[in-house]
């Protein structure tokens, strides 16, 4: 029985609006998600035993059931017990490149790769849509991580509408290693401050998603108008995260000073990204920030927008 190696892309949010409350306790969102080609490598092989084992090269990543990739394998085992009985357990080796706890969906993307990888390993024949449905059980961002590209995400973040690929853009990602923001904290703090603005009525919520779909940023993506895209960048989490972490505000200022066409925090942070229209410009801005801030705790990466989420590596 063969093994599979998959590349699991990071994502950034070009737009993240917290719209309201849902009956399931989650927040209703309107987001534009974009895959970028900073990828973790996930190798999946039959273990020859009946257990699931996760190994990772990054010291901060747990290898037990608190790892979403582990939970993805458990989900596949419980959904397809007859295939598990036939093929047995799996060893999952994760080589991290995506920074951890960074607002880049690294954990969700690893789980997405495990769903796609086990579908191949066990010859389940699931469609991408069926893999995405399983992914939604694991986490709100997992369906997007499976699909990748550019998409409008509504609901908890799991309802996806594809948008045209934005292949002309590059990104510089910057993260202070010591700044770790818990997503649960970010949602709780946002709720405590802005709850009175939340929309609750399902009809209004539905209309809201449609408003964003026909709004300026989606139109700008369709016409590949980088100037308007950068004007329309939005992340509601910035309202509560930036006042707590002034170094992220300085980072954004430095990116603009360096000539980035736009800058935003991704997800609930703490990664801040800058957009450029060429690879060389992204490398120049990265070098500028490294030299100007010269902070041992600050790590930077250059990546290109990617049209895919999970890729099977040759
Ligand atoms: O779906 P996921 O497990 O990634 O979400 C992590 C946490 O983020 C949830 O427990 C919830 O507190 C919060 N969340 C939310 N609304 C969303 C997505 C996540 O409140 N749409």
Coordinates of C-alpha atoms and ligand atoms in Angstrom, one line a residue:
X1 CA 0.0 0.0 0.0
X2 CA 1.5 3.3 -1.0
X3 CA 1.9 6.5 1.1
X4 CA 1.1 10.1 0.2
X5 CA 2.9 13.5 0.7
X6 CA 0.6 16.5 0.6
X7 CA 1.4 20.2 0.6
X8 CA -0.9 22.2 2.9
X9 CA -1.1 25.9 2.1
X10 CA -1.5 28.7 4.6
X11 CA -4.3 31.2 4.2
X12 CA -4.7 34.9 4.8
X13 CA -7.9 37.0 5.1
X14 CA -8.2 39.9 2.7
X15 CA -11.5 40.7 4.4
X16 CA -12.9 39.6 7.7
X17 CA -16.2 41.1 8.9
X18 CA -17.8 39.8 12.1
X19 CA -21.5 40.1 11.2
X20 CA -23.4 38.7 14.1
X21 CA -24.4 35.9 16.3
X22 CA -25.5 32.3 15.4
X23 CA -27.8 30.0 17.2
X24 CA -24.8 27.5 17.6
X25 CA -22.8 30.0 19.6
X26 CA -20.4 30.8 16.8
X27 CA -20.1 34.1 15.1
X28 CA -21.6 34.7 11.6
X29 CA -18.7 35.9 9.4
X30 CA -18.2 37.4 5.9
X31 CA -14.6 36.7 4.9
X32 CA -12.5 36.7 1.8
X33 CA -10.0 33.9 2.2
X34 CA -6.8 33.6 0.1
X35 CA -4.4 30.6 -0.1
X36 CA -0.7 31.5 -0.2
X37 CA 2.1 29.1 -1.2
X38 CA 3.7 28.9 2.3
X39 CA 3.1 25.2 2.8
X40 CA 3.5 22.5 5.5
X41 CA 4.4 19.1 4.2
X42 CA 2.2 16.2 5.5
X43 CA 3.3 12.6 4.8
X44 CA 0.7 9.9 5.5
X45 CA 1.5 6.2 5.5
X46 CA -0.1 3.0 6.7
X47 CA 1.2 2.3 10.2
X48 CA 0.7 -1.5 10.0
X49 CA -1.0 -1.2 13.5
X50 CA -4.4 -0.1 14.5
X51 CA -3.2 3.2 15.9
X52 CA -2.9 6.8 14.7
X53 CA 0.5 8.4 15.3
X54 CA 1.4 12.1 14.6
X55 CA 5.0 13.3 14.5
X56 CA 6.0 16.9 14.0
X57 CA 9.3 18.7 13.6
X58 CA 8.1 21.8 15.5
X59 CA 8.5 21.7 19.3
X60 CA 5.3 23.8 19.9
X61 CA 3.0 21.5 18.0
X62 CA 1.4 18.8 20.2
X63 CA 1.2 15.3 18.7
X64 CA -1.7 14.0 20.7
X65 CA -5.5 14.4 20.2
X66 CA -5.2 18.2 20.8
X67 CA -3.6 18.3 17.3
X68 CA -6.4 18.9 14.7
X69 CA -4.5 16.6 12.2
X70 CA -4.8 13.8 14.7
X71 CA -8.5 14.6 15.2
X72 CA -9.0 14.5 11.4
X73 CA -7.6 10.9 11.3
X74 CA -9.9 10.0 14.2
X75 CA -12.8 11.4 12.4
X76 CA -12.0 9.4 9.3
X77 CA -11.7 6.3 11.4
X78 CA -15.1 6.8 13.0
X79 CA -16.8 7.8 9.7
X80 CA -15.3 4.8 7.7
X81 CA -14.9 2.0 10.2
X82 CA -14.9 -0.8 7.5
X83 CA -12.0 1.0 5.6
X84 CA -10.1 1.4 8.9
X85 CA -10.6 -2.3 9.6
X86 CA -9.3 -3.1 6.1
X87 CA -6.4 -0.7 5.9
X88 CA -5.4 -0.1 9.6
X89 CA -4.0 2.9 11.3
X90 CA -1.8 5.7 9.9
X91 CA 1.4 7.5 10.7
X92 CA 1.3 11.2 10.0
X93 CA 4.5 13.2 9.7
X94 CA 4.1 17.0 9.7
X95 CA 7.0 19.3 8.6
X96 CA 6.0 22.8 9.6
X97 CA 6.8 25.9 7.6
X98 CA 3.6 27.8 8.4
X99 CA 4.1 29.7 11.7
X100 CA 2.1 28.3 14.6
X101 CA -0.8 30.2 16.3
X102 CA -0.4 32.9 13.7
X103 CA -3.9 33.5 12.1
X104 CA -2.7 31.6 9.0
X105 CA -4.8 28.4 9.5
X106 CA -1.8 26.2 9.9
X107 CA -3.6 23.6 12.1
X108 CA -6.7 23.7 9.9
X109 CA -4.6 23.2 6.8
X110 CA -2.8 20.2 8.3
X111 CA -6.2 18.6 9.2
X112 CA -7.4 19.4 5.7
X113 CA -4.4 17.5 4.3
X114 CA -5.2 14.5 6.5
X115 CA -8.8 14.3 5.2
X116 CA -7.6 14.5 1.6
X117 CA -4.7 12.1 2.3
X118 CA -6.8 9.4 4.0
X119 CA -9.4 9.7 1.2
X120 CA -6.5 8.7 -1.2
X121 CA -4.9 6.2 1.1
X122 CA -8.1 4.2 1.7
X123 CA -9.4 4.7 -1.8
X124 CA -12.6 6.2 -0.4
X125 CA -13.5 8.0 -3.6
X126 CA -14.9 11.0 -1.8
X127 CA -15.4 14.2 -3.9
X128 CA -13.8 17.5 -2.9
X129 CA -17.3 18.6 -1.7
X130 CA -17.6 15.5 0.5
X131 CA -14.1 16.1 1.9
X132 CA -15.1 19.7 2.7
X133 CA -18.2 18.6 4.5
X134 CA -16.1 16.3 6.7
X135 CA -13.6 19.2 7.2
X136 CA -16.4 21.4 8.5
X137 CA -16.9 19.0 11.4
X138 CA -13.2 19.6 12.4
X139 CA -13.1 23.4 12.2
X140 CA -14.6 26.4 10.4
X141 CA -11.5 27.1 8.2
X142 CA -10.9 23.4 7.2
X143 CA -13.3 23.4 4.2
X144 CA -11.5 26.4 2.7
X145 CA -8.1 24.9 3.4
X146 CA -9.1 21.9 1.3
X147 CA -10.4 24.0 -1.6
X148 CA -8.0 26.9 -1.6
X149 CA -7.7 29.7 -4.1
X150 CA -9.8 32.8 -3.5
X151 CA -13.2 32.5 -1.9
X152 CA -15.9 34.3 -0.1
X153 CA -16.6 32.4 3.2
X154 CA -19.8 33.0 5.1
X155 CA -21.7 31.2 7.9
X156 CA -19.1 30.1 10.5
X157 CA -16.6 30.4 7.6
X158 CA -17.4 27.0 6.1
X159 CA -19.9 28.2 3.4
X160 CA -17.7 28.9 0.4
X161 CA -18.3 30.8 -2.9
X162 CA -15.4 30.6 -5.3
X163 CA -14.0 33.9 -6.6
X164 CA -11.6 34.4 -9.5
X165 CA -7.9 33.6 -8.8
X166 CA -5.8 36.5 -7.8
X167 CA -2.5 35.2 -9.2
X168 CA -0.8 38.6 -9.7
X169 CA -0.3 39.3 -6.0
X170 CA 2.5 38.5 -3.6
X171 CA 2.6 38.7 0.2
X172 CA 5.2 39.4 2.9
X173 CA 4.1 37.7 6.1
X174 CA 5.5 39.0 9.4
X175 CA 5.1 37.5 12.8
X176 CA 6.6 38.2 16.2
X177 CA 7.3 34.7 17.6
X178 CA 6.4 35.8 21.1
X179 CA 3.1 37.4 20.2
X180 CA 0.6 34.5 20.4
X181 CA -3.1 35.4 20.3
X182 CA -5.8 32.9 21.2
X183 CA -8.6 32.9 18.7
X184 CA -11.1 32.1 21.5
X185 CA -9.8 35.2 23.4
X186 CA -10.2 37.4 20.3
X187 CA -13.8 36.3 19.7
X188 CA -14.6 36.8 23.4
X189 CA -13.1 40.2 23.6
X190 CA -14.7 41.3 20.3
X191 CA -18.1 40.1 21.6
X192 CA -17.6 42.0 24.9
X193 CA -16.9 45.3 23.0
X194 CA -19.2 45.1 20.0
X195 CA -22.1 42.7 20.9
X196 CA -24.7 45.5 20.5
X197 CA -23.8 45.8 16.8
X198 CA -24.4 42.1 16.1
X199 CA -27.0 41.1 13.6
X200 CA -29.1 38.1 14.8
X201 CA -32.0 37.8 12.4
X202 CA -31.3 35.0 9.9
X203 CA -32.8 37.0 7.0
X204 CA -30.6 40.0 7.6
X205 CA -27.6 37.7 8.0
X206 CA -28.3 36.1 4.6
X207 CA -28.7 39.5 3.0
X208 CA -25.4 40.5 4.5
X209 CA -23.4 37.8 2.8
X210 CA -25.0 38.8 -0.5
X211 CA -24.1 42.4 0.1
X212 CA -20.5 41.5 0.5
X213 CA -20.7 39.2 -2.5
X214 CA -21.8 42.1 -4.7
X215 CA -19.7 44.7 -2.9
X216 CA -16.5 46.6 -3.9
X217 CA -13.8 44.1 -2.9
X218 CA -15.4 41.2 -4.7
X219 CA -15.9 43.4 -7.8
X220 CA -12.2 44.5 -7.5
X221 CA -11.1 40.8 -7.3
X222 CA -13.1 40.0 -10.4
X223 CA -11.4 42.8 -12.3
X224 CA -8.0 42.1 -10.7
X225 CA -7.9 45.8 -9.6
X226 CA -5.1 45.7 -6.9
X227 CA -5.6 49.4 -6.0
X228 CA -9.2 48.9 -5.0
X229 CA -8.5 45.5 -3.3
X230 CA -6.0 47.2 -1.1
X231 CA -8.4 50.1 -0.3
X232 CA -11.0 47.6 0.7
X233 CA -8.9 45.3 3.0
X234 CA -10.6 44.9 6.3
X235 CA -10.2 42.8 9.4
X236 CA -12.6 43.5 12.4
X237 CA -10.2 41.7 14.8
X238 CA -7.7 44.6 14.3
X239 CA -10.1 46.8 16.4
X240 CA -9.4 44.7 19.5
X241 CA -5.9 43.2 18.8
X242 CA -4.0 46.3 17.6
X243 CA -4.6 48.4 20.8
X244 CA -3.2 45.5 22.9
X245 CA -0.1 45.0 20.6
X246 CA 1.4 48.3 19.5
X247 CA 4.3 46.5 17.8
X248 CA 1.7 45.2 15.2
X249 CA 0.7 48.8 14.5
X250 CA 4.3 49.8 13.9
X251 CA 4.8 46.8 11.7
X252 CA 1.9 47.9 9.5
X253 CA 3.3 51.5 9.4
X254 CA 6.7 50.1 8.4
X255 CA 5.2 48.0 5.6
X256 CA 3.5 51.1 4.1
X257 CA 6.7 53.2 4.5
X258 CA 8.5 50.4 2.6
X259 CA 6.1 50.7 -0.3
X260 CA 3.6 47.9 0.3
X261 CA 0.4 48.5 -1.7
X262 CA -1.7 47.3 1.4
X263 CA -1.3 45.8 4.8
X264 CA -3.6 43.9 7.2
X265 CA -3.5 41.5 10.1
X266 CA -4.6 37.9 9.2
X267 CA -7.4 36.2 11.1
X268 CA -7.2 36.8 14.8
X269 CA -3.4 37.5 14.4
X270 CA -0.7 37.8 15.2
X271 CA 0.6 37.7 11.6
X272 CA 0.6 41.0 9.7
X273 CA 0.9 40.8 6.0
X274 CA 1.8 43.3 3.2
X275 CA 0.8 43.0 -0.4
X276 CA 2.9 43.6 -3.5
X277 CA 2.6 43.2 -7.2
X278 CA 5.9 41.4 -7.8
X279 CA 8.1 38.8 -6.2
X280 CA 11.1 41.2 -6.3
X281 CA 9.1 43.9 -4.6
X282 CA 8.1 41.5 -1.8
X283 CA 11.7 40.4 -1.3
X284 CA 12.8 44.1 -1.2
X285 CA 10.2 44.9 1.5
X286 CA 11.1 41.9 3.5
X287 CA 14.8 42.9 3.5
X288 CA 13.9 46.5 4.4
X289 CA 11.8 45.4 7.4
X290 CA 14.5 43.0 8.6
X291 CA 17.1 45.8 8.4
X292 CA 14.9 48.5 9.9
X293 CA 13.4 46.6 12.8
X294 CA 16.2 44.1 13.3
X295 CA 14.3 42.3 15.9
X296 CA 15.4 38.7 16.7
X297 CA 11.8 37.8 17.6
X298 CA 10.4 38.9 14.2
X299 CA 10.2 36.4 11.4
X300 CA 9.3 37.2 7.8
X301 CA 8.3 35.1 4.8
X302 CA 7.6 35.9 1.1
X303 CA 4.8 33.9 -0.6
X304 CA 2.7 34.1 -3.7
X305 CA -1.1 33.9 -3.9
X306 CA -2.0 30.3 -4.7
X307 CA -4.9 28.9 -6.7
X308 CA -5.0 25.6 -4.7
X309 CA -5.4 24.5 -1.1
X310 CA -4.2 20.9 -0.6
X311 CA -1.8 19.6 -3.3
X312 CA -0.6 16.1 -3.7
X313 CA 3.2 16.3 -4.0
X314 CA 4.9 14.1 -6.6
Ligands
LIG1 O1 -14.2 26.5 14.2 P1 -13.0 26.6 15.0 O2 -12.8 25.4 15.9 O3 -11.7 26.9 14.3 O4 -13.2 27.8 16.0 C1 -12.4 28.1 17.1 C2 -13.1 29.0 18.1 O5 -13.3 30.3 17.5 C3 -14.5 28.5 18.4 O6 -14.5 27.7 19.6 C4 -15.3 29.8 18.7 O7 -15.0 30.2 20.0 C5 -14.6 30.8 17.8 N1 -15.3 31.0 16.5 C6 -16.5 31.7 16.5 N2 -17.2 31.9 15.3 C7 -16.7 31.4 14.1 C8 -15.5 30.7 14.1 C9 -14.9 30.5 15.3 O8 -17.0 32.2 17.5 N3 -17.3 31.7 13.0

